[in-house]
Short mmCIF file of C-alpha atoms in Angstrom, two decimals:
data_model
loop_
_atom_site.label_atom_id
_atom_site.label_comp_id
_atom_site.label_asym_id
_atom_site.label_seq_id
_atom_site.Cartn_x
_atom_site.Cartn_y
_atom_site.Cartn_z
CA UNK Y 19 140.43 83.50 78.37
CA UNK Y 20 139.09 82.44 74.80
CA UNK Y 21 140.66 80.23 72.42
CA UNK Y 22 140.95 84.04 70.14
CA UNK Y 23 143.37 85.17 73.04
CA UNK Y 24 145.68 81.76 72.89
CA UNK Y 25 148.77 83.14 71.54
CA UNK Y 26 150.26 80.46 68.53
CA UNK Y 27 153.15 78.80 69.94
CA UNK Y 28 154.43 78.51 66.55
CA UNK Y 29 155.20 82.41 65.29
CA UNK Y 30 158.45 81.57 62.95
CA UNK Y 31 160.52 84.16 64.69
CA UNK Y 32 159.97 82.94 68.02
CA UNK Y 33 160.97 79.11 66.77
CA UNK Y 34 164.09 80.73 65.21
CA UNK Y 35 165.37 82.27 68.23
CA UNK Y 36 165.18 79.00 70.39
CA UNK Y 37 168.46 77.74 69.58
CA UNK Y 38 168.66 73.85 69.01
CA UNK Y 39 164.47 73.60 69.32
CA UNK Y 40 163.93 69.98 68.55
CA UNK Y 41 162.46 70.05 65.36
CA UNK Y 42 159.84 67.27 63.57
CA UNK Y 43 160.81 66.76 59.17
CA UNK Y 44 157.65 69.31 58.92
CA UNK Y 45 159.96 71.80 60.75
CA UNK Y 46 157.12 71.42 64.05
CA UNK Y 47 158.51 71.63 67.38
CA UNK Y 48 159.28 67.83 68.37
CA UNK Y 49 158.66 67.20 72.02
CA UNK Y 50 160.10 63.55 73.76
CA UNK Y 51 156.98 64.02 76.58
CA UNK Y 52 154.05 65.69 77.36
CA UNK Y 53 155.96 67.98 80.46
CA UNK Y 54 158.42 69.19 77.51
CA UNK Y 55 155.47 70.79 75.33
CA UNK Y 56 153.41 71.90 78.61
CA UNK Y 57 157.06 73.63 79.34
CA UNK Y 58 156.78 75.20 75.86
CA UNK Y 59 153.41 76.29 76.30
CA UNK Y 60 154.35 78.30 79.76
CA UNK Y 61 157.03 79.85 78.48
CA UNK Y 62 154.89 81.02 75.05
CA UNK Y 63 152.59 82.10 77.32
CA UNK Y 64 154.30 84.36 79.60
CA UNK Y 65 156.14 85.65 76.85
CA UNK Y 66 153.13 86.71 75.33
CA UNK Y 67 151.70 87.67 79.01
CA UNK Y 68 154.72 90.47 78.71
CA UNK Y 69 156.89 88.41 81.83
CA UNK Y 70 159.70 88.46 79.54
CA UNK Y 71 160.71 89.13 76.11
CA UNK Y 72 162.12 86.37 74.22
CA UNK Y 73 165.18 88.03 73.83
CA UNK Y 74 165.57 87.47 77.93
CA UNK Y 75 164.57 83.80 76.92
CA UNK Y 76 166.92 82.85 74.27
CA UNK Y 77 169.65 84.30 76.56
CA UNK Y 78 168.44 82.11 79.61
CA UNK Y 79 168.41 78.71 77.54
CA UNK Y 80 171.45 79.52 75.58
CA UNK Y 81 173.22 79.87 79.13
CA UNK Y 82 171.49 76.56 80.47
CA UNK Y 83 172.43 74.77 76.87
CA UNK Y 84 175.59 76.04 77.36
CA UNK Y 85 176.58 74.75 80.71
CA UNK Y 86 179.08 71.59 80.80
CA UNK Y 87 177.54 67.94 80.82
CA UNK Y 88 175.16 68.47 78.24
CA UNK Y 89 174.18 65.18 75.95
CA UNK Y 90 175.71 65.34 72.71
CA UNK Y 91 172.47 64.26 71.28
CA UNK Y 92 170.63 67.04 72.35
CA UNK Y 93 168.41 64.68 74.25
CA UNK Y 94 168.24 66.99 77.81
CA UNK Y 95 167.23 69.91 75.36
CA UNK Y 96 164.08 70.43 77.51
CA UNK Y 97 165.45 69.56 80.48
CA UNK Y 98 167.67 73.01 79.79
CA UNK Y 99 164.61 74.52 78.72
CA UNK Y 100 162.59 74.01 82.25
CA UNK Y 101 166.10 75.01 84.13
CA UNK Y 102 165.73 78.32 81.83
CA UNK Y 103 162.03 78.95 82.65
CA UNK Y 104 163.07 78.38 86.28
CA UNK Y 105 165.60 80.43 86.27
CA UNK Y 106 163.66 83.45 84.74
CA UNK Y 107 160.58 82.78 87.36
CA UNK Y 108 163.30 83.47 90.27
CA UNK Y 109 164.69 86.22 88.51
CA UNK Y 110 161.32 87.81 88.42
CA UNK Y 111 160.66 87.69 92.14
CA UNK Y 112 158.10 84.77 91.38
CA UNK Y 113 159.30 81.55 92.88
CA UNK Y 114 162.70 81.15 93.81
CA UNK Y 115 164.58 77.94 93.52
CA UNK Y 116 163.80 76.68 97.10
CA UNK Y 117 160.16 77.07 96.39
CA UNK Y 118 160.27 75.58 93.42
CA UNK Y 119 162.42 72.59 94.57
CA UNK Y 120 160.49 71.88 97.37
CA UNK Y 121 156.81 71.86 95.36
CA UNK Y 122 158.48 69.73 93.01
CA UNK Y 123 159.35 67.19 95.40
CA UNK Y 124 155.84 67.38 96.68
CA UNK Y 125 154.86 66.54 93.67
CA UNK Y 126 156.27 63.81 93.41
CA UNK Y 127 155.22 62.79 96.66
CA UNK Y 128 151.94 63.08 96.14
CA UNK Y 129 152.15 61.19 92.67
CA UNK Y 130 153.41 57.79 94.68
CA UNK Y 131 150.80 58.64 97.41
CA UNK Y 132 148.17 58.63 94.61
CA UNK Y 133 146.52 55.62 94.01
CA UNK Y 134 146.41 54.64 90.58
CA UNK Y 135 143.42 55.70 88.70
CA UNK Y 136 143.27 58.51 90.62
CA UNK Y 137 144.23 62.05 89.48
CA UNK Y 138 147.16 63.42 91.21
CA UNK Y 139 147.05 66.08 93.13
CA UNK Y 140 148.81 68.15 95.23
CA UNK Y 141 146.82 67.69 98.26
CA UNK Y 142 147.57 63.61 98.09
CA UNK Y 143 151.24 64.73 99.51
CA UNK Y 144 151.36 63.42 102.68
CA UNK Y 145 153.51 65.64 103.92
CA UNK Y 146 151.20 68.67 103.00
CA UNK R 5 124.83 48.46 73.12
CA UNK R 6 126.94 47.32 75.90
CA UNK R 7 127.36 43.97 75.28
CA UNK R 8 129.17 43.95 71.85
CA UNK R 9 132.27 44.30 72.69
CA UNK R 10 135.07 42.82 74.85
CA UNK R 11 137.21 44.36 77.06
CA UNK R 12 140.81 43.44 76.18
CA UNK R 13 142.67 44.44 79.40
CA UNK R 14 146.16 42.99 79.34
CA UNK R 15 146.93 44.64 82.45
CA UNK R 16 145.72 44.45 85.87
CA UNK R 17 144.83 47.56 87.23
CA UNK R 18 142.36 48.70 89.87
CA UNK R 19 139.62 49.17 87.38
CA UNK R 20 136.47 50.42 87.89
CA UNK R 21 134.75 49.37 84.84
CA UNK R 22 136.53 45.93 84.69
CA UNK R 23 134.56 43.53 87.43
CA UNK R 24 136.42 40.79 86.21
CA UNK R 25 139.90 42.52 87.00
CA UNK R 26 142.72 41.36 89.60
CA UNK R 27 144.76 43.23 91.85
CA UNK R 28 147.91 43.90 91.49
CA UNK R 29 150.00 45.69 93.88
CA UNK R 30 153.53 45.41 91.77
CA UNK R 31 152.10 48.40 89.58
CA UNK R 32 152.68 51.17 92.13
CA UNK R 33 156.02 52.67 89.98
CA UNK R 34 152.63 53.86 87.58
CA UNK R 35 152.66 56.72 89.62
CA UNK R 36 155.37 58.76 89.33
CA UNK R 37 156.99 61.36 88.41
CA UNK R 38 160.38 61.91 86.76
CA UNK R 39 162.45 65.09 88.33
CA UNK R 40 161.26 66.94 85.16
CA UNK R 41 157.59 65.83 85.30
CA UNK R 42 157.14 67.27 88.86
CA UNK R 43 159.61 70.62 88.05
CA UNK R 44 156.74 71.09 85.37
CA UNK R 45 153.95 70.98 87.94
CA UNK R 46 156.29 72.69 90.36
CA UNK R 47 156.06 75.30 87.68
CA UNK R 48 152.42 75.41 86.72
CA UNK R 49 151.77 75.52 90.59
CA UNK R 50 153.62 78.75 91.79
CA UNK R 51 152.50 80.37 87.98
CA UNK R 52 148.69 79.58 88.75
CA UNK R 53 148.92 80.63 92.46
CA UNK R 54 150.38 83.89 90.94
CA UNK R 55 147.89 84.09 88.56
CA UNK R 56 150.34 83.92 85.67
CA UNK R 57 148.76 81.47 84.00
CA UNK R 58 145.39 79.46 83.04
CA UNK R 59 146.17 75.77 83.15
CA UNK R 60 143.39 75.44 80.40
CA UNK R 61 145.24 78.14 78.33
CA UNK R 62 148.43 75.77 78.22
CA UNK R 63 146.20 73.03 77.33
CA UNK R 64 145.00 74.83 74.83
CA UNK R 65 148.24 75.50 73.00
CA UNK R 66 149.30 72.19 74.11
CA UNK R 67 146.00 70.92 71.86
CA UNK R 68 147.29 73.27 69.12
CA UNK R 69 150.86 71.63 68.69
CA UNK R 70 149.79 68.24 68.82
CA UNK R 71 146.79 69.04 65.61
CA UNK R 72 149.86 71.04 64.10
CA UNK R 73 152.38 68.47 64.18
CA UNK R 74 149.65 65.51 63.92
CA UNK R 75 150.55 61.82 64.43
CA UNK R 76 153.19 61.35 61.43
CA UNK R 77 155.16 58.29 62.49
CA UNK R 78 152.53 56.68 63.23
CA UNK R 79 150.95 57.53 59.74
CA UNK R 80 154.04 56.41 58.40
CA UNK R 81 153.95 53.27 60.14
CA UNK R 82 150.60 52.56 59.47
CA UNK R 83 151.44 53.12 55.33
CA UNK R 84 154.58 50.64 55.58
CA UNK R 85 152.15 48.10 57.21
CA UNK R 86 149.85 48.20 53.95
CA UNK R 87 152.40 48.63 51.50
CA UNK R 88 155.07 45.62 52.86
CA UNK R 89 153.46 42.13 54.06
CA UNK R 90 156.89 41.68 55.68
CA UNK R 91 156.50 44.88 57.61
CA UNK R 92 152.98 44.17 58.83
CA UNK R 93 153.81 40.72 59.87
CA UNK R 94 156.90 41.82 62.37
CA UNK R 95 154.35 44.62 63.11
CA UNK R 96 152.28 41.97 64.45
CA UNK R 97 154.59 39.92 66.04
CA UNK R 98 156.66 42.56 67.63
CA UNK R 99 155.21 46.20 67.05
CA UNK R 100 158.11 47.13 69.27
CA UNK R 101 160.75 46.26 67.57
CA UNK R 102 159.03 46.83 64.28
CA UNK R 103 158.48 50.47 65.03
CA UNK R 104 162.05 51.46 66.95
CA UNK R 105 163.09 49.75 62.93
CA UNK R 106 161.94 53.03 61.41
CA UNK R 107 162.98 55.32 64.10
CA UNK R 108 160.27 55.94 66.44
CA UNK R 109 160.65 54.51 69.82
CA UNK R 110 159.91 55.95 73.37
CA UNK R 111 162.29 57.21 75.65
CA UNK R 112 160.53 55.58 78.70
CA UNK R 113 160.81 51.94 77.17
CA UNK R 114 157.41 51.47 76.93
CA UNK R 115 156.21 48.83 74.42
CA UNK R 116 153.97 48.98 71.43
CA UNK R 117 151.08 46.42 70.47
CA UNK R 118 149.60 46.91 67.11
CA UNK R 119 146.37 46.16 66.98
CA UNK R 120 144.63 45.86 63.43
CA UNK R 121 141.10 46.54 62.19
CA UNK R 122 139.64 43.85 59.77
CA UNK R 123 136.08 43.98 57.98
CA UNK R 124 134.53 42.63 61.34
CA UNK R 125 136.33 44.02 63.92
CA UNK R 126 136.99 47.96 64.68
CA UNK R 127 139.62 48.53 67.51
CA UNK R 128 139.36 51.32 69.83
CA UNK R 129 142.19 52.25 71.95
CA UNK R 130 141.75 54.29 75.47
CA UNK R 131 143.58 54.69 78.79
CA UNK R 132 141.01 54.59 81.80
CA UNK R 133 143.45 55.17 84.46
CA UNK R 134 145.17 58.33 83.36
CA UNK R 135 146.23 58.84 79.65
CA UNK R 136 149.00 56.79 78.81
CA UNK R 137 149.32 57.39 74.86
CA UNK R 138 151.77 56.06 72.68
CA UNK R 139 153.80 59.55 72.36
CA UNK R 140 156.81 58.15 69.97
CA UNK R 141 154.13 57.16 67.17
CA UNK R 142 151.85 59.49 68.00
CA UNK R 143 152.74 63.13 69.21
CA UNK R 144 150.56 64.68 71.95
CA UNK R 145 147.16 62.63 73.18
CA UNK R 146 144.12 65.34 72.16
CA UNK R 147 142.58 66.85 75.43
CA UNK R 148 139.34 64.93 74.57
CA UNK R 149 141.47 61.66 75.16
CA UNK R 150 142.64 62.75 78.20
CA UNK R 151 138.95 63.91 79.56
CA UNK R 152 137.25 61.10 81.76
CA UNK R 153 134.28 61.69 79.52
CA UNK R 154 136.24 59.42 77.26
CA UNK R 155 138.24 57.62 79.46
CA UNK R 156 135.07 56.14 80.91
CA UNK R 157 132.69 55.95 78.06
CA UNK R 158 134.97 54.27 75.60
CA UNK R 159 135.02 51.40 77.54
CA UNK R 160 130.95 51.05 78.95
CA UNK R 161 129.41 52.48 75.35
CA UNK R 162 131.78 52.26 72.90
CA UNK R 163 129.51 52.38 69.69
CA UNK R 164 128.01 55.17 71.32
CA UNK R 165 131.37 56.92 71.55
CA UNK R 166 132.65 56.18 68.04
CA UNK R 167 128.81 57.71 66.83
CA UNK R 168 130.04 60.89 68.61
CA UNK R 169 132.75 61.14 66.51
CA UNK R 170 130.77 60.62 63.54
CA UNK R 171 131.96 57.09 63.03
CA UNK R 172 128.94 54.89 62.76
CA UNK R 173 130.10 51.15 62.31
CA UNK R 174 127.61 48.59 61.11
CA UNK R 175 126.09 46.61 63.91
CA UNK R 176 127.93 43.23 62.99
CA UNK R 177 130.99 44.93 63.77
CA UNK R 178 132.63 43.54 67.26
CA UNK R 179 134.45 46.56 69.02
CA UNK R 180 137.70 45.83 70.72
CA UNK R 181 138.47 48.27 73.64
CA UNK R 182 141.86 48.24 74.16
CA UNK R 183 143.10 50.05 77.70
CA UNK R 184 146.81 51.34 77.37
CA UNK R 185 148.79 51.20 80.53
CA UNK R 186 152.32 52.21 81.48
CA UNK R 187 154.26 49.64 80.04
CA UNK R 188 152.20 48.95 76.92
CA UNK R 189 150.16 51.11 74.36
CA UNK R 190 148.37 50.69 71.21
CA UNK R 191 148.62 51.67 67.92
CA UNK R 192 145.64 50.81 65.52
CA UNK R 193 146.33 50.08 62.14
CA UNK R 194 143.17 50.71 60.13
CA UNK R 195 141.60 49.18 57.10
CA UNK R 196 143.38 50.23 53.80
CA UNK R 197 141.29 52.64 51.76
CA UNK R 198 139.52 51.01 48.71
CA UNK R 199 140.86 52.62 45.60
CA UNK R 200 144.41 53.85 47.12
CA UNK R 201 146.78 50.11 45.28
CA UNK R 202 148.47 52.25 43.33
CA UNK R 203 149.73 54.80 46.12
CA UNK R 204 152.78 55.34 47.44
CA UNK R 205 153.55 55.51 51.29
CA UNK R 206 153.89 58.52 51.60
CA UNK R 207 150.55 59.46 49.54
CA UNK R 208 149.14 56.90 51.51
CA UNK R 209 150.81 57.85 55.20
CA UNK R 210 148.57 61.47 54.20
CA UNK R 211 144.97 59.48 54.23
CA UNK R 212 146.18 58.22 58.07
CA UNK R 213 145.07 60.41 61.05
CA UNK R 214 145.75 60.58 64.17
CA UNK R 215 142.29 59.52 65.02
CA UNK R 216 142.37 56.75 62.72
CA UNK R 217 145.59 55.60 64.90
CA UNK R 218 143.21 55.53 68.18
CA UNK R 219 140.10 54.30 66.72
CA UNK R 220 137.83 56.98 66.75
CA UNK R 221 138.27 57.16 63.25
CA UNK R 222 138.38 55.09 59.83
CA UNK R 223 141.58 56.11 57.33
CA UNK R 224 140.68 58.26 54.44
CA UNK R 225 138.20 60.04 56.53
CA UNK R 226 138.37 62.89 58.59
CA UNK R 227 136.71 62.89 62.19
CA UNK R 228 134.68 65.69 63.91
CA UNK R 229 137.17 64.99 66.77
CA UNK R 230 135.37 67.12 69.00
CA UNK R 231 133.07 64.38 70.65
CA UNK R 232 134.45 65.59 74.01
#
C-alpha cells in the first residue's frame, strides 16, 4: 500500500462521532500510550477497509463507555476503545474473544521471555 | 568521528554498543506488557493473519498523528525554561517534578531528566534497547526513532547522524548521547534563538520542534527529519 492510499485518521466527522475522544488544546486526538493511537489507527483503518461503518463503531464504544466502573476522568477511554474494536472483530467472524485472549496472553509471555534489547516477538513465547 | 562524544548511560542495560556497561538482572520488569499493550498486539496479530491489515499502514497513520499533533508540551516546556530562570533551575534539578508543575506527566511514572544544550555541547537523546520516548512531553516517537538504523547509529556516529538530518555542528562541539530507558527519559532543551528576547512563550514554544526536543535538531530550524 502507498502512503496516497493511508486513509487520514483525522476526517472531522469521524473525530465527532467518537464520543469523549481525548482531545489535545489543538483539538488533535490525545493518546496516554503508543497501544492507544496504534488502536486508533486499526480501527481508522478497517473502517476505511469497509469492515465496518463508523456508525457500527460509535455504537460499539458508546456501549463499552457506557458500561458501569468506568473512571470518572475518562482515563480508561482507550481501554473502552480496544474492548469496542474487540468486540466488533468477534462480531465479524474474525477472532473471537478466546482467540484473542489467549494471543494476548502470549504476548505477554513472550514480552518477559524476551531479553531486553531484543524485539519481541511472538515466537519468544515459550509456550508457543 | 567516533571519539567525540561520551556515552552518558545512566542505566545498566545489556548493551551492545556500551563495552564499559554492567549487568543488571533487576531490569527484567523492562519487558512487559500491560493487559492493553498485549490486547493491541493480540489485535494486530489475528488482523494481519487475516490480512486485514498492513502493520506498516498503521505505522504510517500512527507517523501522521504524532507530525499532526507535534510535541507541544514539550515546546511549552522548553519556552518556560528560557523565559523563567526559576523554571529552568527546578527544570534542572528535578525535570520531574518541574514538568508534572505544568501538567504533563506520564501515566507509567516514569521520570524526566532535562538535559540542556550550551554553545559547546549539543545533546542527543536515543533509546538503543527499544524506544522508550518521553510520551507525556512529547506525543508519539517518529518511526525513524524507533528504526535500529537510529537506535544504533546515534550512539557509534553521532555527528554523522545529526549531518543526516541536516544538522551540521561545528567540530568543537562535544556530543552527549543520552540512552532513555524505562524508568528515565530525556527531554533536550535547546539553545534559545538569537533575536527571539522580546517573545512571548507561546511565540517562542512555536520556534521548538519536536526534533529540537530529541536532538536531531537546533530550535528555530526545521529538520529534514527523514534521515531514516
Amino acid at each position: 500500500m502507498s502512503a496516497c492510499d493511508i486513509p487520514s485518521p483525522f476526517d472531522p466527522s469521524l473525530m465527532a462521532q467518537s464520543p469523549g475522544l481525548p482531545k489535545s488544546p489543538e483539538g488533535e486526538p490525545a493518546f496516554p500510550e503508543p497501544w492507544a493511537a496504534e488502536a486508533f489507527a486499526m480501527t481508522v483503518h478497517l473502517h476505511e477497509k469497509g469492515l465496518f461503518t463508523w456508525g457500527e463503531w460509535a455504537l460499539a464504544l458508546s456501549f463499552e463507555l457506557r458500561r458501569p466502573g468506568k473512571a470518572d476522568d475518562g482515563s480508561d477511554y482507550f481501554d473502552s476503545w480496544v474492548q469496542a474494536l474487540s468486540t466488533l472483530i468477534g462480531e465479524k467472524g474474525i477472532a473471537d474473544e478466546p482467540v484473542i485472549a489467549a494471543l494476548q496472553k502470549s504476548w505477554q509471555r513472550a514480552a518477559e521471555a524476551t531479553p531486553h534489547g531484543k524485539p519481541i516477538e511472538l515466537a519468544n513465547d515459550p509456550l508457543r | 568521528m567516533h571519539d567525540d562524544h561520551d556515552h552518558s548511560h545512566d542505566h545498566d542495560h545489556d548493551h551492545p554498543h556500551d563495552p564499559g556497561h554492567h549487568h543488571d538482572d533487576d531490569h527484567h520488569h523492562d519487558n512487559h506488557y500491560s493487559d492493553m499493550q498485549a490486547r493491541v498486539r493480540a489485535l494486530e496479530t489475528v488482523l494481519t493473519e487475516k490480512g486485514l491489515i498492513d502493520p506498516k499502514a498503521i505505522d504510517q497513520i500512527v507517523e501522521t498523528y504524532q507530525t499532526r499533533v507535534g510535541p507541544r508540551n514539550g515546546a511549552r516546556v522548553v519556552a518556560k525554561a528560557w523565559s523563567d530562570p526559576e523554571f529552568r533551575d527546578w527544570l534542572k534539578r528535578d525535570a520531574t517534578a518541574a514538568i508534572s508543575s505544568l501538567g504533563y506527566s506520564g501515566r507509567q511514572g516514569e521520570h524526566m531528566r532535562a538535559v540542556f544544550n550550551t554553545e559547546d555541547t549539543h545533546n542527543l537523546v536515543v533509546c538503543t534497547l527499544c524506544s522508550c520516548y518521553p510520551w507525556a512531553v512529547l506525543g508519539l516517537p517518529p518511526t525513524w526513532y524507533k528504526a535500529p538504523a537510529y537506535r544504533s547509529r546515534a550512539v557509534i556516529d553521532p555527528r554523522g547522524v545529526l549531518a543526516e538530518f541536516g544538522l551540521t555542528l561545528a567540530e568543537t562541539t562535544k556530543i552527549r548521547v543520552w540512552d532513555s530507558t524505562a524508568e528515565l527519559r530525556y527531554l533536550v532543551i535547546p539553545e534559545r534563538p538569537e533575536g527571539t528576547q522580546e517573545m512571548s512563550e507561546d511565540e517562542l514554544s512555536a520556534l521548538v520542534s519536536r526534533d529540537a526536543m530529541i536532538g536531531t535538531a537546533i530550535a528555530g530550524h526545521a529538520s529534514t527529519g527523514d534521515g531514516y
